[in-house]
PDB file of C-alpha atoms in Angstrom:
ATOM      1  CA  SER U 943     134.179  83.544  99.796  1.00 77.00           C
ATOM      2  CA  SER U 944     133.989  79.567 100.621  1.00 89.00           C
ATOM      3  CA  ASN U 945     131.915  77.063  99.329  1.00 91.00           C
ATOM      4  CA  PHE U 946     130.757  73.869 101.562  1.00 90.00           C
ATOM      5  CA  ILE U 947     128.725  71.357  99.865  1.00 89.00           C
ATOM      6  CA  GLY U 948     128.757  68.796 102.324  1.00 87.00           C
ATOM      7  CA  SER U 949     128.636  69.010 105.829  1.00 87.00           C
ATOM      8  CA  LEU U 950     130.403  71.588 108.144  1.00 90.00           C
ATOM      9  CA  ASN U 951     130.571  70.559 111.939  1.00 92.00           C
ATOM     10  CA  LEU U 952     132.357  72.529 114.586  1.00 94.00           C
ATOM     11  CA  PRO U 953     131.322  71.092 117.736  1.00 96.00           C
ATOM     12  CA  MET U 954     133.853  73.080 120.265  1.00 97.00           C
ATOM     13  CA  CYS U 955     132.965  76.244 118.646  1.00 97.00           C
ATOM     14  CA  THR U 956     131.450  78.945 120.783  1.00 97.00           C
ATOM     15  CA  TYR U 957     132.253  82.048 119.305  1.00 97.00           C
ATOM     16  CA  ILE U 958     132.273  82.975 115.416  1.00 97.00           C
ATOM     17  CA  GLY U 959     133.599  86.213 115.119  1.00 96.00           C
ATOM     18  CA  GLY U 960     133.266  89.148 112.690  1.00 95.00           C
ATOM     19  CA  TYR U 961     133.492  88.699 109.037  1.00 96.00           C
ATOM     20  CA  ALA U 962     134.486  84.637 109.492  1.00 95.00           C
ATOM     21  CA  PHE U 963     132.257  83.216 106.575  1.00 94.00           C
ATOM     22  CA  VAL U 964     131.565  86.543 104.487  1.00 95.00           C
ATOM     23  CA  GLU U 965     130.401  85.774 100.928  1.00 95.00           C
ATOM     24  CA  SER U 966     130.237  81.847 101.487  1.00 94.00           C
ATOM     25  CA  ASN U 967     128.061  78.964 100.133  1.00 93.00           C
ATOM     26  CA  PHE U 968     126.604  76.169 102.199  1.00 90.00           C
ATOM     27  CA  SER U 969     124.507  73.458 100.323  1.00 91.00           C
ATOM     28  CA  GLY U 970     124.912  70.492 102.998  1.00 87.00           C
ATOM     29  CA  SER U 971     124.302  70.938 106.853  1.00 88.00           C
ATOM     30  CA  PHE U 972     126.070  73.377 109.140  1.00 90.00           C
ATOM     31  CA  ASN U 973     126.123  72.703 112.737  1.00 91.00           C
ATOM     32  CA  LEU U 974     127.313  74.489 115.613  1.00 94.00           C
ATOM     33  CA  PRO U 975     126.077  72.859 118.673  1.00 96.00           C
ATOM     34  CA  VAL U 976     127.654  75.092 121.482  1.00 97.00           C
ATOM     35  CA  CYS U 977     127.917  78.184 119.655  1.00 97.00           C
ATOM     36  CA  THR U 978     126.468  81.292 121.844  1.00 98.00           C
ATOM     37  CA  TYR U 979     127.844  84.213 119.638  1.00 98.00           C
ATOM     38  CA  ILE U 980     127.558  85.184 116.008  1.00 97.00           C
ATOM     39  CA  GLY U 981     129.440  88.391 115.255  1.00 97.00           C
ATOM     40  CA  ALA U 982     128.945  91.085 112.967  1.00 98.00           C
ATOM     41  CA  TYR U 983     129.273  90.206 109.342  1.00 97.00           C
ATOM     42  CA  SER U 984     129.837  86.787 110.033  1.00 96.00           C
ATOM     43  CA  PHE U 985     127.776  85.546 107.045  1.00 94.00           C
ATOM     44  CA  HIS U 986     127.325  88.444 105.316  1.00 96.00           C
ATOM     45  CA  TYR U 987     125.993  87.869 101.661  1.00 96.00           C
ATOM     46  CA  SER U 988     126.280  84.222 102.175  1.00 94.00           C
ATOM     47  CA  ASN U 989     123.753  81.707 101.063  1.00 93.00           C
ATOM     48  CA  PHE U 990     122.361  78.319 102.838  1.00 91.00           C
ATOM     49  CA  SER U 991     120.535  75.462 100.781  1.00 90.00           C
ATOM     50  CA  GLY U 992     121.126  73.531 103.485  1.00 83.00           C
ATOM     51  CA  SER U 993     120.091  73.653 107.074  1.00 85.00           C
ATOM     52  CA  LEU U 994     122.369  75.718 110.037  1.00 87.00           C
ATOM     53  CA  SER U 995     121.598  74.678 113.210  1.00 88.00           C
ATOM     54  CA  LEU U 996     122.927  76.952 116.090  1.00 92.00           C
ATOM     55  CA  PRO U 997     120.970  75.517 118.921  1.00 95.00           C
ATOM     56  CA  VAL U 998     122.300  77.365 122.217  1.00 97.00           C
ATOM     57  CA  CYS U 999     123.268  80.559 120.362  1.00 97.00           C
ATOM     58  CA  THR U1000     121.856  83.405 122.115  1.00 98.00           C
ATOM     59  CA  TYR U1001     123.288  86.475 120.435  1.00 98.00           C
ATOM     60  CA  ILE U1002     123.276  87.609 116.852  1.00 97.00           C
ATOM     61  CA  ASP U1003     125.362  90.856 116.264  1.00 98.00           C
ATOM     62  CA  ARG U1004     124.639  93.409 113.650  1.00 98.00           C
ATOM     63  CA  ASN U1005     124.565  92.638 109.928  1.00 98.00           C
ATOM     64  CA  ALA U1006     125.844  89.139 111.105  1.00 97.00           C
ATOM     65  CA  PHE U1007     123.432  87.451 108.208  1.00 95.00           C
ATOM     66  CA  SER U1008     122.429  90.204 106.184  1.00 97.00           C
ATOM     67  CA  ASN U1009     122.240  89.947 102.268  1.00 97.00           C
ATOM     68  CA  SER U1010     121.804  86.709 102.696  1.00 94.00           C
ATOM     69  CA  ASN U1011     119.595  83.578 101.175  1.00 94.00           C
ATOM     70  CA  PHE U1012     117.823  80.981 103.313  1.00 90.00           C
ATOM     71  CA  SER U1013     116.122  77.921 101.157  1.00 89.00           C
ATOM     72  CA  GLY U1014     117.096  75.558 103.866  1.00 79.00           C
ATOM     73  CA  ALA U1015     116.088  74.843 107.675  1.00 78.00           C
ATOM     74  CA  LEU U1016     117.669  77.890 110.229  1.00 83.00           C
ATOM     75  CA  ASN U1017     117.687  76.414 113.535  1.00 80.00           C
ATOM     76  CA  LEU U1018     117.769  79.508 116.597  1.00 91.00           C
ATOM     77  CA  PRO U1019     115.784  77.855 119.363  1.00 94.00           C
ATOM     78  CA  MET U1020     117.755  80.070 121.841  1.00 97.00           C
ATOM     79  CA  CYS U1021     118.495  83.280 120.224  1.00 97.00           C
ATOM     80  CA  THR U1022     117.301  86.046 122.516  1.00 97.00           C
ATOM     81  CA  TYR U1023     118.831  88.920 120.932  1.00 98.00           C
ATOM     82  CA  ILE U1024     118.226  90.012 117.016  1.00 98.00           C
ATOM     83  CA  GLY U1025     120.820  92.697 116.807  1.00 98.00           C
ATOM     84  CA  TYR U1026     120.715  95.795 114.123  1.00 98.00           C
ATOM     85  CA  ASN U1027     120.521  94.840 110.418  1.00 98.00           C
ATOM     86  CA  ALA U1028     121.385  91.286 111.510  1.00 97.00           C
ATOM     87  CA  PHE U1029     119.209  89.501 108.331  1.00 95.00           C
ATOM     88  CA  SER U1030     118.480  92.793 106.568  1.00 97.00           C
ATOM     89  CA  ASN U1031     117.792  92.312 102.649  1.00 97.00           C
ATOM     90  CA  SER U1032     117.827  88.984 103.136  1.00 95.00           C
ATOM     91  CA  ASN U1033     115.423  85.957 101.669  1.00 94.00           C
ATOM     92  CA  PHE U1034     113.445  83.187 103.488  1.00 90.00           C
ATOM     93  CA  SER U1035     111.893  80.500 101.199  1.00 88.00           C
ATOM     94  CA  GLY U1036     111.031  78.530 104.302  1.00 78.00           C
ATOM     95  CA  SER U1037     110.174  79.167 108.215  1.00 76.00           C
ATOM     96  CA  LEU U1038     112.381  81.325 110.525  1.00 83.00           C
ATOM     97  CA  ASN U1039     111.306  79.992 114.188  1.00 81.00           C
ATOM     98  CA  LEU U1040     112.986  81.877 116.958  1.00 91.00           C
ATOM     99  CA  PRO U1041     111.090  80.708 120.086  1.00 94.00           C
ATOM    100  CA  ALA U1042     113.068  82.475 122.654  1.00 97.00           C
ATOM    101  CA  CYS U1043     113.992  85.860 121.044  1.00 97.00           C
ATOM    102  CA  THR U1044     112.433  88.511 123.184  1.00 97.00           C
ATOM    103  CA  TYR U1045     114.197  91.655 121.069  1.00 97.00           C
ATOM    104  CA  VAL U1046     114.329  92.437 117.514  1.00 97.00           C
ATOM    105  CA  GLY U1047     116.871  95.393 116.862  1.00 98.00           C
ATOM    106  CA  ASP U1048     116.659  98.386 114.747  1.00 98.00           C
ATOM    107  CA  TYR U1049     116.723  97.605 110.991  1.00 98.00           C
ATOM    108  CA  ALA U1050     116.825  93.870 111.703  1.00 97.00           C
ATOM    109  CA  PHE U1051     114.976  92.509 108.924  1.00 95.00           C
ATOM    110  CA  LEU U1052     114.794  95.302 106.327  1.00 96.00           C
ATOM    111  CA  TYR U1053     114.443  94.736 102.619  1.00 97.00           C
ATOM    112  CA  SER U1054     113.832  91.252 103.555  1.00 95.00           C
ATOM    113  CA  ASN U1055     111.085  88.727 101.879  1.00 93.00           C
ATOM    114  CA  PHE U1056     109.600  86.224 103.331  1.00 89.00           C
ATOM    115  CA  SER U1057     107.335  83.278 101.592  1.00 88.00           C
ATOM    116  CA  GLY U1058     107.407  81.087 105.036  1.00 81.00           C
ATOM    117  CA  SER U1059     106.357  81.852 108.323  1.00 81.00           C
ATOM    118  CA  LEU U1060     108.346  83.937 110.893  1.00 86.00           C
ATOM    119  CA  ASN U1061     107.447  83.187 114.557  1.00 85.00           C
ATOM    120  CA  LEU U1062     108.546  85.199 117.443  1.00 91.00           C
ATOM    121  CA  PRO U1063     106.638  84.063 120.362  1.00 93.00           C
ATOM    122  CA  VAL U1064     108.151  85.466 123.225  1.00 96.00           C
ATOM    123  CA  CYS U1065     109.675  88.578 121.430  1.00 96.00           C
ATOM    124  CA  VAL U1066     108.300  91.934 123.761  1.00 97.00           C
ATOM    125  CA  GLU U1067     110.199  94.467 121.908  1.00 97.00           C
ATOM    126  CA  ILE U1068     110.261  95.107 117.804  1.00 97.00           C
ATOM    127  CA  ARG U1069     112.948  97.969 117.312  1.00 97.00           C
ATOM    128  CA  ASP U1070     112.631 101.124 114.927  1.00 98.00           C
ATOM    129  CA  TYR U1071     112.618  99.946 111.491  1.00 97.00           C
ATOM    130  CA  ALA U1072     113.008  96.907 111.845  1.00 97.00           C
ATOM    131  CA  PHE U1073     110.759  95.443 108.977  1.00 95.00           C
ATOM    132  CA  LEU U1074     110.812  98.303 107.318  1.00 96.00           C
ATOM    133  CA  SER U1075     109.890  97.641 103.235  1.00 97.00           C
ATOM    134  CA  SER U1076     109.748  93.887 104.119  1.00 95.00           C
ATOM    135  CA  ASN U1077     107.570  91.359 102.135  1.00 93.00           C
ATOM    136  CA  PHE U1078     105.504  88.692 103.978  1.00 88.00           C
ATOM    137  CA  ILE U1079     103.712  86.073 101.844  1.00 88.00           C
ATOM    138  CA  GLY U1080     103.233  83.706 105.011  1.00 81.00           C
ATOM    139  CA  SER U1081     102.262  84.797 108.277  1.00 82.00           C
ATOM    140  CA  LEU U1082     104.379  87.314 111.347  1.00 86.00           C
ATOM    141  CA  ASN U1083     103.516  85.821 114.644  1.00 84.00           C
ATOM    142  CA  LEU U1084     103.900  88.187 117.676  1.00 91.00           C
ATOM    143  CA  PRO U1085     101.640  86.902 120.193  1.00 93.00           C
ATOM    144  CA  MET U1086     103.539  88.793 123.309  1.00 95.00           C
ATOM    145  CA  CYS U1087     105.240  91.905 121.202  1.00 96.00           C
ATOM    146  CA  THR U1088     103.824  94.886 123.687  1.00 96.00           C
ATOM    147  CA  TYR U1089     106.519  97.527 121.956  1.00 97.00           C
ATOM    148  CA  ILE U1090     106.493  98.180 118.356  1.00 96.00           C
ATOM    149  CA  GLY U1091     109.290 101.139 116.995  1.00 97.00           C
ATOM    150  CA  ASP U1092     109.385 104.253 115.134  1.00 97.00           C
ATOM    151  CA  GLY U1093     108.376 102.762 111.252  1.00 96.00           C
ATOM    152  CA  ALA U1094     108.792  98.934 112.455  1.00 95.00           C
ATOM    153  CA  PHE U1095     106.741  97.860 109.590  1.00 94.00           C
ATOM    154  CA  SER U1096     106.775 100.928 107.079  1.00 95.00           C
ATOM    155  CA  ASN U1097     106.354  99.937 103.211  1.00 96.00           C
ATOM    156  CA  SER U1098     105.833  96.551 104.211  1.00 94.00           C
ATOM    157  CA  ASN U1099     103.481  94.123 102.298  1.00 92.00           C
ATOM    158  CA  PHE U1100     101.568  91.252 104.143  1.00 85.00           C
ATOM    159  CA  SER U1101      99.469  88.614 102.485  1.00 87.00           C
ATOM    160  CA  GLY U1102      99.689  86.368 105.612  1.00 81.00           C
ATOM    161  CA  ALA U1103      98.262  87.143 108.679  1.00 81.00           C
ATOM    162  CA  LEU U1104      99.974  89.967 111.497  1.00 83.00           C
ATOM    163  CA  SER U1105      99.104  88.968 115.098  1.00 83.00           C
ATOM    164  CA  LEU U1106      99.847  91.066 117.919  1.00 88.00           C
ATOM    165  CA  PRO U1107      97.081  90.691 120.372  1.00 91.00           C
ATOM    166  CA  LEU U1108      99.123  92.194 123.561  1.00 93.00           C
ATOM    167  CA  CYS U1109     100.686  95.407 121.731  1.00 94.00           C
ATOM    168  CA  THR U1110     100.158  98.233 124.225  1.00 93.00           C
ATOM    169  CA  TYR U1111     102.831 100.835 122.504  1.00 95.00           C
ATOM    170  CA  ILE U1112     103.309 101.708 118.834  1.00 93.00           C
ATOM    171  CA  SER U1113     105.304 104.586 118.052  1.00 93.00           C
ATOM    172  CA  ASP U1114     105.357 107.410 115.229  1.00 82.00           C
ATOM    173  CA  TYR U1115     105.387 106.768 111.872  1.00 67.00           C
TER     174      TYR U1115
END
């Protein structure tokens, strides 16, 4: 468990391994400008009230940010893969933009809460139970999604818009 009040910059770090920052608190900016991989449980049970910038990260492994809270900005412009339980049981009070993400894994946002919008403009596949029992006050935008797995939105609540204009397959449950 660590507390980071000021800025934390890791300009040469390309890989964050499993459990690296478990139960940490970040209130300043955290910059990982060349990191491409966030390992399993890297930020499990962490809190972010400042910004987290991962401009070239492409892969978020299982449970990387599970049980975390985000009240600041989360920047993942190049992320293409969100793994199993990656953000499960997390809270987002701002918008989460994943402009390059094409795959959202099983249980990725299970029991999560969004008060801002979640944008996945090029995502084509939402796996099983990805948003099970999640709450959305803002909108969820999936304009390119064609596949929705088992129970992907079961027991979820939406008070904003859900957009799936190209969806061709919605699985059981």
